[in-house]
Amino acid sequence: EQFKALYERVINDHPELFYVQGGYRYSYSGSIVVAVLPNYETGLPDDAEEQLERVVEQALARIEPGMSQTEQALLLHDFLVEHVAYDWDVATTGTAKDQMVYNAYGALVKGDAVCQGYAEAYKLLLNRCGIDSVLVSSKAMNHAWNLVKIDGSWYHVDTTWDDPTPNLPGYCGHENFLRSDMGITGPEPNKGHYGWTVPEGIAASKENEPSGLFRETNNRVYYHEGAYYYLTIKSGRGSLYRADSLTDPEPE
């Protein structure tokens, strides 16, 4: 039982091991596990790791020196939501035809994933920026998402629920981005998380959570030449805004 928990933690903490499956065989002596044989994904191309790295670099190209952790987390969140579509086989039949939908490779290279793949991919991108993140899971919901450490506090981020199914190009929700425990449970639309477990010693903020212009839009936030651009749509009318920062009080 100890090894089972440890193996799962290793897989979840290292999304770059996308070619290692969750299943394994082991041998033991007495009560001690002495050898482990992981199950590996088959049929991957020889350059699978290079393919993954190319997409990671594409995402990280949006990050500029001096950006805050909130800025980095937002731009990577929006890249992922725009880049990935929730697997339609799982959405309609509950069964995945391609096991890659459960890992970062499926999300980033194939653009096709379920919640586990979204969460693994987001963790991989955050890791490369030096931002701490862990996977959160809820057996009751049959769902997974991330806790992300921003400026010393942990917040929920659910990239899956911020991406509509069926896919809607350009749409990028932020209802589940950097949320406290209270914020991720509702009562606002597209929330309602419950029954999650987290690694020992980690706890999300109970109520406090970051604010910013990302709370105003269900479209991707763009960064260009020192400014942020985003679209809002209210009563069928679209408005494009330019802001000097994520907390600009008077965007134009």
PDB file of C-alpha atoms in Angstrom:
ATOM      1  CA  GLU A   1       0.000   0.000   0.000  1.00  0.00           C
ATOM      2  CA  GLN A   2       2.871   2.386   0.723  1.00  0.00           C
ATOM      3  CA  PHE A   3       4.452   1.666  -2.630  1.00  0.00           C
ATOM      4  CA  LYS A   4       1.171   2.105  -4.481  1.00  0.00           C
ATOM      5  CA  ALA A   5       0.824   5.612  -3.051  1.00  0.00           C
ATOM      6  CA  LEU A   6       4.469   6.392  -3.760  1.00  0.00           C
ATOM      7  CA  TYR A   7       4.287   5.178  -7.372  1.00  0.00           C
ATOM      8  CA  GLU A   8       1.197   7.296  -8.004  1.00  0.00           C
ATOM      9  CA  ARG A   9       2.907  10.334  -6.476  1.00  0.00           C
ATOM     10  CA  VAL A  10       5.986   9.870  -8.683  1.00  0.00           C
ATOM     11  CA  ILE A  11       3.855   9.634 -11.829  1.00  0.00           C
ATOM     12  CA  ASN A  12       1.794  12.676 -10.886  1.00  0.00           C
ATOM     13  CA  ASP A  13       4.813  14.746  -9.862  1.00  0.00           C
ATOM     14  CA  HIS A  14       6.766  14.001 -13.054  1.00  0.00           C
ATOM     15  CA  PRO A  15       4.553  14.558 -16.108  1.00  0.00           C
ATOM     16  CA  GLU A  16       7.634  14.288 -18.317  1.00  0.00           C
ATOM     17  CA  LEU A  17       7.367  10.515 -17.675  1.00  0.00           C
ATOM     18  CA  PHE A  18       4.380  10.394 -20.029  1.00  0.00           C
ATOM     19  CA  TYR A  19       5.560   7.062 -21.434  1.00  0.00           C
ATOM     20  CA  VAL A  20       5.148   5.342 -18.034  1.00  0.00           C
ATOM     21  CA  GLN A  21       1.677   3.964 -17.338  1.00  0.00           C
ATOM     22  CA  GLY A  22      -0.063   3.873 -13.988  1.00  0.00           C
ATOM     23  CA  GLY A  23       0.062   0.075 -13.865  1.00  0.00           C
ATOM     24  CA  TYR A  24       3.054  -2.012 -12.790  1.00  0.00           C
ATOM     25  CA  ARG A  25       4.216  -5.400 -11.578  1.00  0.00           C
ATOM     26  CA  TYR A  26       6.362  -5.910  -8.519  1.00  0.00           C
ATOM     27  CA  SER A  27       8.062  -8.536  -6.434  1.00  0.00           C
ATOM     28  CA  TYR A  28       8.546  -8.515  -2.696  1.00  0.00           C
ATOM     29  CA  SER A  29      10.335 -10.222   0.130  1.00  0.00           C
ATOM     30  CA  GLY A  30       8.270 -10.442   3.291  1.00  0.00           C
ATOM     31  CA  SER A  31       6.538  -7.081   3.469  1.00  0.00           C
ATOM     32  CA  ILE A  32       9.195  -5.196   1.470  1.00  0.00           C
ATOM     33  CA  VAL A  33       8.878  -4.373  -2.243  1.00  0.00           C
ATOM     34  CA  VAL A  34      12.258  -5.231  -3.769  1.00  0.00           C
ATOM     35  CA  ALA A  35      11.665  -4.834  -7.538  1.00  0.00           C
ATOM     36  CA  VAL A  36       9.242  -2.924  -9.717  1.00  0.00           C
ATOM     37  CA  LEU A  37       8.463  -3.308 -13.419  1.00  0.00           C
ATOM     38  CA  PRO A  38       6.394  -0.360 -14.676  1.00  0.00           C
ATOM     39  CA  ASN A  39       4.094  -0.742 -17.665  1.00  0.00           C
ATOM     40  CA  TYR A  40       5.144   1.462 -20.565  1.00  0.00           C
ATOM     41  CA  GLU A  41       3.159   3.059 -23.359  1.00  0.00           C
ATOM     42  CA  THR A  42       3.612   1.294 -26.709  1.00  0.00           C
ATOM     43  CA  GLY A  43       3.427   2.695 -30.215  1.00  0.00           C
ATOM     44  CA  LEU A  44       4.996   6.052 -29.409  1.00  0.00           C
ATOM     45  CA  PRO A  45       7.173   7.584 -32.145  1.00  0.00           C
ATOM     46  CA  ASP A  46      10.925   7.538 -31.590  1.00  0.00           C
ATOM     47  CA  ASP A  47      10.992  11.328 -31.300  1.00  0.00           C
ATOM     48  CA  ALA A  48       8.059  11.561 -28.833  1.00  0.00           C
ATOM     49  CA  GLU A  49      10.111  13.422 -26.220  1.00  0.00           C
ATOM     50  CA  GLU A  50      11.372  15.876 -28.842  1.00  0.00           C
ATOM     51  CA  GLN A  51       7.815  16.468 -30.036  1.00  0.00           C
ATOM     52  CA  LEU A  52       6.730  17.252 -26.495  1.00  0.00           C
ATOM     53  CA  GLU A  53       9.660  19.593 -25.958  1.00  0.00           C
ATOM     54  CA  ARG A  54       8.819  21.579 -29.088  1.00  0.00           C
ATOM     55  CA  VAL A  55       5.302  22.322 -27.832  1.00  0.00           C
ATOM     56  CA  VAL A  56       6.588  23.145 -24.345  1.00  0.00           C
ATOM     57  CA  GLU A  57       8.995  25.666 -25.875  1.00  0.00           C
ATOM     58  CA  GLN A  58       6.139  27.118 -27.923  1.00  0.00           C
ATOM     59  CA  ALA A  59       4.161  27.701 -24.725  1.00  0.00           C
ATOM     60  CA  LEU A  60       7.119  29.082 -22.784  1.00  0.00           C
ATOM     61  CA  ALA A  61       7.848  31.561 -25.589  1.00  0.00           C
ATOM     62  CA  ARG A  62       4.880  33.552 -24.264  1.00  0.00           C
ATOM     63  CA  ILE A  63       6.664  34.127 -20.960  1.00  0.00           C
ATOM     64  CA  GLU A  64       8.969  37.139 -20.649  1.00  0.00           C
ATOM     65  CA  PRO A  65      11.634  37.898 -18.024  1.00  0.00           C
ATOM     66  CA  GLY A  66      10.308  39.727 -14.986  1.00  0.00           C
ATOM     67  CA  MET A  67       6.760  38.447 -15.245  1.00  0.00           C
ATOM     68  CA  SER A  68       5.058  37.681 -11.941  1.00  0.00           C
ATOM     69  CA  GLN A  69       3.981  34.153 -11.058  1.00  0.00           C
ATOM     70  CA  THR A  70       0.350  35.149 -11.607  1.00  0.00           C
ATOM     71  CA  GLU A  71       1.159  36.430 -15.102  1.00  0.00           C
ATOM     72  CA  GLN A  72       3.045  33.267 -16.001  1.00  0.00           C
ATOM     73  CA  ALA A  73       0.323  30.996 -14.625  1.00  0.00           C
ATOM     74  CA  LEU A  74      -2.338  32.902 -16.582  1.00  0.00           C
ATOM     75  CA  LEU A  75      -0.558  32.856 -19.939  1.00  0.00           C
ATOM     76  CA  LEU A  76       0.205  29.136 -19.612  1.00  0.00           C
ATOM     77  CA  HIS A  77      -3.381  28.423 -18.532  1.00  0.00           C
ATOM     78  CA  ASP A  78      -4.732  30.261 -21.570  1.00  0.00           C
ATOM     79  CA  PHE A  79      -2.258  28.565 -23.926  1.00  0.00           C
ATOM     80  CA  LEU A  80      -3.349  25.148 -22.685  1.00  0.00           C
ATOM     81  CA  VAL A  81      -7.077  25.854 -22.852  1.00  0.00           C
ATOM     82  CA  GLU A  82      -6.717  27.205 -26.390  1.00  0.00           C
ATOM     83  CA  HIS A  83      -4.370  24.408 -27.517  1.00  0.00           C
ATOM     84  CA  VAL A  84      -6.281  21.372 -26.188  1.00  0.00           C
ATOM     85  CA  ALA A  85      -9.749  19.982 -26.855  1.00  0.00           C
ATOM     86  CA  TYR A  86     -11.426  17.593 -24.429  1.00  0.00           C
ATOM     87  CA  ASP A  87     -11.411  14.082 -25.896  1.00  0.00           C
ATOM     88  CA  TRP A  88     -14.723  13.574 -27.680  1.00  0.00           C
ATOM     89  CA  ASP A  89     -14.749   9.788 -27.282  1.00  0.00           C
ATOM     90  CA  VAL A  90     -14.603  10.110 -23.506  1.00  0.00           C
ATOM     91  CA  ALA A  91     -17.113  12.965 -23.527  1.00  0.00           C
ATOM     92  CA  THR A  92     -19.674  10.964 -25.515  1.00  0.00           C
ATOM     93  CA  THR A  93     -19.015   7.312 -24.602  1.00  0.00           C
ATOM     94  CA  GLY A  94     -16.984   7.458 -21.400  1.00  0.00           C
ATOM     95  CA  THR A  95     -14.244   5.350 -22.995  1.00  0.00           C
ATOM     96  CA  ALA A  96     -10.914   6.524 -24.393  1.00  0.00           C
ATOM     97  CA  LYS A  97      -9.657   4.988 -27.635  1.00  0.00           C
ATOM     98  CA  ASP A  98      -6.213   6.516 -27.119  1.00  0.00           C
ATOM     99  CA  GLN A  99      -4.546   6.204 -23.700  1.00  0.00           C
ATOM    100  CA  MET A 100      -2.443   9.274 -24.476  1.00  0.00           C
ATOM    101  CA  VAL A 101      -5.420  11.426 -23.435  1.00  0.00           C
ATOM    102  CA  TYR A 102      -4.392  10.755 -19.824  1.00  0.00           C
ATOM    103  CA  ASN A 103      -0.959  12.378 -20.023  1.00  0.00           C
ATOM    104  CA  ALA A 104       0.908  15.526 -21.011  1.00  0.00           C
ATOM    105  CA  TYR A 105       1.897  14.120 -24.416  1.00  0.00           C
ATOM    106  CA  GLY A 106      -1.714  13.697 -25.460  1.00  0.00           C
ATOM    107  CA  ALA A 107      -2.586  17.201 -24.312  1.00  0.00           C
ATOM    108  CA  LEU A 108       0.387  19.101 -25.703  1.00  0.00           C
ATOM    109  CA  VAL A 109       1.383  17.118 -28.791  1.00  0.00           C
ATOM    110  CA  LYS A 110      -1.970  15.710 -29.917  1.00  0.00           C
ATOM    111  CA  GLY A 111      -4.133  18.492 -28.482  1.00  0.00           C
ATOM    112  CA  ASP A 112      -6.489  15.825 -27.166  1.00  0.00           C
ATOM    113  CA  ALA A 113      -6.896  15.018 -23.469  1.00  0.00           C
ATOM    114  CA  VAL A 114      -9.125  14.404 -20.472  1.00  0.00           C
ATOM    115  CA  CYS A 115      -8.748  16.025 -17.066  1.00  0.00           C
ATOM    116  CA  GLN A 116      -5.670  13.979 -16.098  1.00  0.00           C
ATOM    117  CA  GLY A 117      -3.910  15.010 -19.301  1.00  0.00           C
ATOM    118  CA  TYR A 118      -4.824  18.678 -18.850  1.00  0.00           C
ATOM    119  CA  ALA A 119      -3.536  18.653 -15.264  1.00  0.00           C
ATOM    120  CA  GLU A 120      -0.318  16.813 -16.161  1.00  0.00           C
ATOM    121  CA  ALA A 121       0.374  19.215 -19.025  1.00  0.00           C
ATOM    122  CA  TYR A 122      -0.252  22.298 -16.876  1.00  0.00           C
ATOM    123  CA  LYS A 123       2.046  20.977 -14.172  1.00  0.00           C
ATOM    124  CA  LEU A 124       4.762  20.321 -16.742  1.00  0.00           C
ATOM    125  CA  LEU A 125       4.569  23.887 -18.050  1.00  0.00           C
ATOM    126  CA  LEU A 126       4.520  25.381 -14.553  1.00  0.00           C
ATOM    127  CA  ASN A 127       7.479  23.229 -13.496  1.00  0.00           C
ATOM    128  CA  ARG A 128       9.523  24.671 -16.325  1.00  0.00           C
ATOM    129  CA  CYS A 129       8.821  28.166 -14.968  1.00  0.00           C
ATOM    130  CA  GLY A 130       9.791  27.206 -11.421  1.00  0.00           C
ATOM    131  CA  ILE A 131       6.199  27.415 -10.154  1.00  0.00           C
ATOM    132  CA  ASP A 132       5.188  24.681  -7.711  1.00  0.00           C
ATOM    133  CA  SER A 133       2.121  22.651  -8.597  1.00  0.00           C
ATOM    134  CA  VAL A 134       0.519  19.374  -7.519  1.00  0.00           C
ATOM    135  CA  LEU A 135      -2.321  17.300  -8.905  1.00  0.00           C
ATOM    136  CA  VAL A 136      -5.594  17.219  -6.997  1.00  0.00           C
ATOM    137  CA  SER A 137      -8.048  14.381  -7.487  1.00  0.00           C
ATOM    138  CA  SER A 138     -11.618  13.663  -6.467  1.00  0.00           C
ATOM    139  CA  LYS A 139     -12.847  10.088  -6.670  1.00  0.00           C
ATOM    140  CA  ALA A 140     -16.386  11.310  -6.068  1.00  0.00           C
ATOM    141  CA  MET A 141     -16.168  13.533  -9.163  1.00  0.00           C
ATOM    142  CA  ASN A 142     -13.908  11.199 -11.167  1.00  0.00           C
ATOM    143  CA  HIS A 143     -11.898  14.320 -11.871  1.00  0.00           C
ATOM    144  CA  ALA A 144      -8.437  15.853 -11.491  1.00  0.00           C
ATOM    145  CA  TRP A 145      -7.040  19.378 -11.528  1.00  0.00           C
ATOM    146  CA  ASN A 146      -4.112  21.374 -10.075  1.00  0.00           C
ATOM    147  CA  LEU A 147      -3.132  23.236  -6.968  1.00  0.00           C
ATOM    148  CA  VAL A 148      -0.671  26.000  -7.870  1.00  0.00           C
ATOM    149  CA  LYS A 149       1.569  27.912  -5.469  1.00  0.00           C
ATOM    150  CA  ILE A 150       1.533  31.627  -6.238  1.00  0.00           C
ATOM    151  CA  ASP A 151       3.539  33.995  -4.043  1.00  0.00           C
ATOM    152  CA  GLY A 152       3.538  31.522  -1.167  1.00  0.00           C
ATOM    153  CA  SER A 153      -0.156  30.527  -1.249  1.00  0.00           C
ATOM    154  CA  TRP A 154      -1.844  27.568  -2.937  1.00  0.00           C
ATOM    155  CA  TYR A 155      -4.809  28.007  -5.282  1.00  0.00           C
ATOM    156  CA  HIS A 156      -6.983  25.713  -7.390  1.00  0.00           C
ATOM    157  CA  VAL A 157      -6.711  25.782 -11.195  1.00  0.00           C
ATOM    158  CA  ASP A 158      -8.953  23.573 -13.320  1.00  0.00           C
ATOM    159  CA  THR A 159      -7.951  24.005 -16.967  1.00  0.00           C
ATOM    160  CA  THR A 160     -10.384  21.260 -18.020  1.00  0.00           C
ATOM    161  CA  TRP A 161     -13.462  23.042 -16.714  1.00  0.00           C
ATOM    162  CA  ASP A 162     -12.253  26.314 -18.232  1.00  0.00           C
ATOM    163  CA  ASP A 163     -12.314  24.647 -21.680  1.00  0.00           C
ATOM    164  CA  PRO A 164     -15.793  23.994 -23.151  1.00  0.00           C
ATOM    165  CA  THR A 165     -16.923  20.626 -24.528  1.00  0.00           C
ATOM    166  CA  PRO A 166     -17.498  20.417 -27.452  1.00  0.00           C
ATOM    167  CA  ASN A 167     -14.529  22.622 -28.211  1.00  0.00           C
ATOM    168  CA  LEU A 168     -15.191  26.298 -28.939  1.00  0.00           C
ATOM    169  CA  PRO A 169     -12.128  27.973 -30.530  1.00  0.00           C
ATOM    170  CA  GLY A 170     -11.200  31.237 -28.845  1.00  0.00           C
ATOM    171  CA  TYR A 171     -13.175  30.527 -25.683  1.00  0.00           C
ATOM    172  CA  CYS A 172     -11.060  30.442 -22.540  1.00  0.00           C
ATOM    173  CA  GLY A 173     -12.891  30.564 -19.245  1.00  0.00           C
ATOM    174  CA  HIS A 174     -11.262  31.794 -16.042  1.00  0.00           C
ATOM    175  CA  GLU A 175     -13.940  30.726 -13.559  1.00  0.00           C
ATOM    176  CA  ASN A 176     -11.605  28.040 -12.221  1.00  0.00           C
ATOM    177  CA  PHE A 177      -8.298  29.920 -12.337  1.00  0.00           C
ATOM    178  CA  LEU A 178      -6.479  30.657  -9.046  1.00  0.00           C
ATOM    179  CA  ARG A 179      -9.453  29.886  -6.842  1.00  0.00           C
ATOM    180  CA  SER A 180      -9.604  29.377  -3.086  1.00  0.00           C
ATOM    181  CA  ASP A 181     -11.307  26.375  -1.506  1.00  0.00           C
ATOM    182  CA  MET A 182     -14.480  28.443  -1.211  1.00  0.00           C
ATOM    183  CA  GLY A 183     -14.137  29.813  -4.739  1.00  0.00           C
ATOM    184  CA  ILE A 184     -13.755  26.413  -6.413  1.00  0.00           C
ATOM    185  CA  THR A 185     -16.824  24.954  -4.704  1.00  0.00           C
ATOM    186  CA  GLY A 186     -19.256  27.565  -5.998  1.00  0.00           C
ATOM    187  CA  PRO A 187     -21.897  28.876  -6.065  1.00  0.00           C
ATOM    188  CA  GLU A 188     -20.941  30.657  -9.313  1.00  0.00           C
ATOM    189  CA  PRO A 189     -21.367  28.836 -12.673  1.00  0.00           C
ATOM    190  CA  ASN A 190     -18.893  26.159 -13.780  1.00  0.00           C
ATOM    191  CA  LYS A 191     -17.698  25.390 -10.274  1.00  0.00           C
ATOM    192  CA  GLY A 192     -18.981  22.816  -7.810  1.00  0.00           C
ATOM    193  CA  HIS A 193     -15.811  20.879  -6.992  1.00  0.00           C
ATOM    194  CA  TYR A 194     -15.956  18.570  -3.987  1.00  0.00           C
ATOM    195  CA  GLY A 195     -14.380  15.539  -2.354  1.00  0.00           C
ATOM    196  CA  TRP A 196     -10.794  16.232  -3.379  1.00  0.00           C
ATOM    197  CA  THR A 197      -7.631  14.968  -1.710  1.00  0.00           C
ATOM    198  CA  VAL A 198      -4.216  16.619  -1.799  1.00  0.00           C
ATOM    199  CA  PRO A 199      -0.690  15.522  -0.866  1.00  0.00           C
ATOM    200  CA  GLU A 200       0.108  15.759   2.814  1.00  0.00           C
ATOM    201  CA  GLY A 201       1.281  19.143   4.033  1.00  0.00           C
ATOM    202  CA  ILE A 202      -0.399  21.181   1.254  1.00  0.00           C
ATOM    203  CA  ALA A 203      -3.526  23.274   1.743  1.00  0.00           C
ATOM    204  CA  ALA A 204      -5.169  25.828  -0.510  1.00  0.00           C
ATOM    205  CA  SER A 205      -6.245  29.297   0.553  1.00  0.00           C
ATOM    206  CA  LYS A 206      -9.640  29.079   2.246  1.00  0.00           C
ATOM    207  CA  GLU A 207     -11.151  32.308   0.943  1.00  0.00           C
ATOM    208  CA  ASN A 208      -8.585  34.830  -0.344  1.00  0.00           C
ATOM    209  CA  GLU A 209      -7.674  34.648  -4.031  1.00  0.00           C
ATOM    210  CA  PRO A 210      -5.956  36.893  -6.592  1.00  0.00           C
ATOM    211  CA  SER A 211      -7.977  39.401  -8.572  1.00  0.00           C
ATOM    212  CA  GLY A 212      -7.294  40.711 -12.047  1.00  0.00           C
ATOM    213  CA  LEU A 213      -8.681  41.457 -15.478  1.00  0.00           C
ATOM    214  CA  PHE A 214      -8.879  37.722 -16.191  1.00  0.00           C
ATOM    215  CA  ARG A 215     -12.012  37.668 -14.013  1.00  0.00           C
ATOM    216  CA  GLU A 216     -13.713  39.852 -16.640  1.00  0.00           C
ATOM    217  CA  THR A 217     -13.366  37.663 -19.721  1.00  0.00           C
ATOM    218  CA  ASN A 218     -14.180  34.224 -21.062  1.00  0.00           C
ATOM    219  CA  ASN A 219     -11.668  34.645 -23.852  1.00  0.00           C
ATOM    220  CA  ARG A 220      -7.942  34.224 -23.923  1.00  0.00           C
ATOM    221  CA  VAL A 221      -5.792  37.032 -22.507  1.00  0.00           C
ATOM    222  CA  TYR A 222      -2.992  38.099 -24.859  1.00  0.00           C
ATOM    223  CA  TYR A 223       0.297  39.772 -23.957  1.00  0.00           C
ATOM    224  CA  HIS A 224       1.922  41.926 -26.628  1.00  0.00           C
ATOM    225  CA  GLU A 225       4.675  44.523 -26.349  1.00  0.00           C
ATOM    226  CA  GLY A 226       4.169  45.243 -22.665  1.00  0.00           C
ATOM    227  CA  ALA A 227       0.371  45.290 -22.584  1.00  0.00           C
ATOM    228  CA  TYR A 228      -2.483  42.843 -22.072  1.00  0.00           C
ATOM    229  CA  TYR A 229      -5.384  42.548 -24.493  1.00  0.00           C
ATOM    230  CA  TYR A 230      -8.671  40.810 -23.866  1.00  0.00           C
ATOM    231  CA  LEU A 231     -12.216  40.634 -25.220  1.00  0.00           C
ATOM    232  CA  THR A 232     -15.449  40.886 -23.265  1.00  0.00           C
ATOM    233  CA  ILE A 233     -18.864  40.053 -24.655  1.00  0.00           C
ATOM    234  CA  LYS A 234     -21.980  41.328 -22.914  1.00  0.00           C
ATOM    235  CA  SER A 235     -25.494  41.188 -24.364  1.00  0.00           C
ATOM    236  CA  GLY A 236     -24.047  40.239 -27.742  1.00  0.00           C
ATOM    237  CA  ARG A 237     -21.706  43.236 -27.861  1.00  0.00           C
ATOM    238  CA  GLY A 238     -17.954  42.700 -27.964  1.00  0.00           C
ATOM    239  CA  SER A 239     -15.380  45.115 -26.538  1.00  0.00           C
ATOM    240  CA  LEU A 240     -11.612  44.808 -26.916  1.00  0.00           C
ATOM    241  CA  TYR A 241      -9.541  46.156 -24.028  1.00  0.00           C
ATOM    242  CA  ARG A 242      -5.907  47.080 -23.574  1.00  0.00           C
ATOM    243  CA  ALA A 243      -4.431  47.065 -20.046  1.00  0.00           C
ATOM    244  CA  ASP A 244      -0.997  47.978 -18.769  1.00  0.00           C
ATOM    245  CA  SER A 245      -1.125  45.219 -16.130  1.00  0.00           C
ATOM    246  CA  LEU A 246      -3.393  42.441 -14.881  1.00  0.00           C
ATOM    247  CA  THR A 247      -4.667  44.809 -12.200  1.00  0.00           C
ATOM    248  CA  ASP A 248      -4.939  47.955 -14.354  1.00  0.00           C
ATOM    249  CA  PRO A 249      -7.905  49.851 -12.797  1.00  0.00           C
ATOM    250  CA  GLU A 250      -8.730  51.692 -16.031  1.00  0.00           C
ATOM    251  CA  PRO A 251      -8.094  49.545 -19.128  1.00  0.00           C
ATOM    252  CA  GLU A 252      -8.819  51.309 -22.395  1.00  0.00           C
TER     253      GLU A 252
END
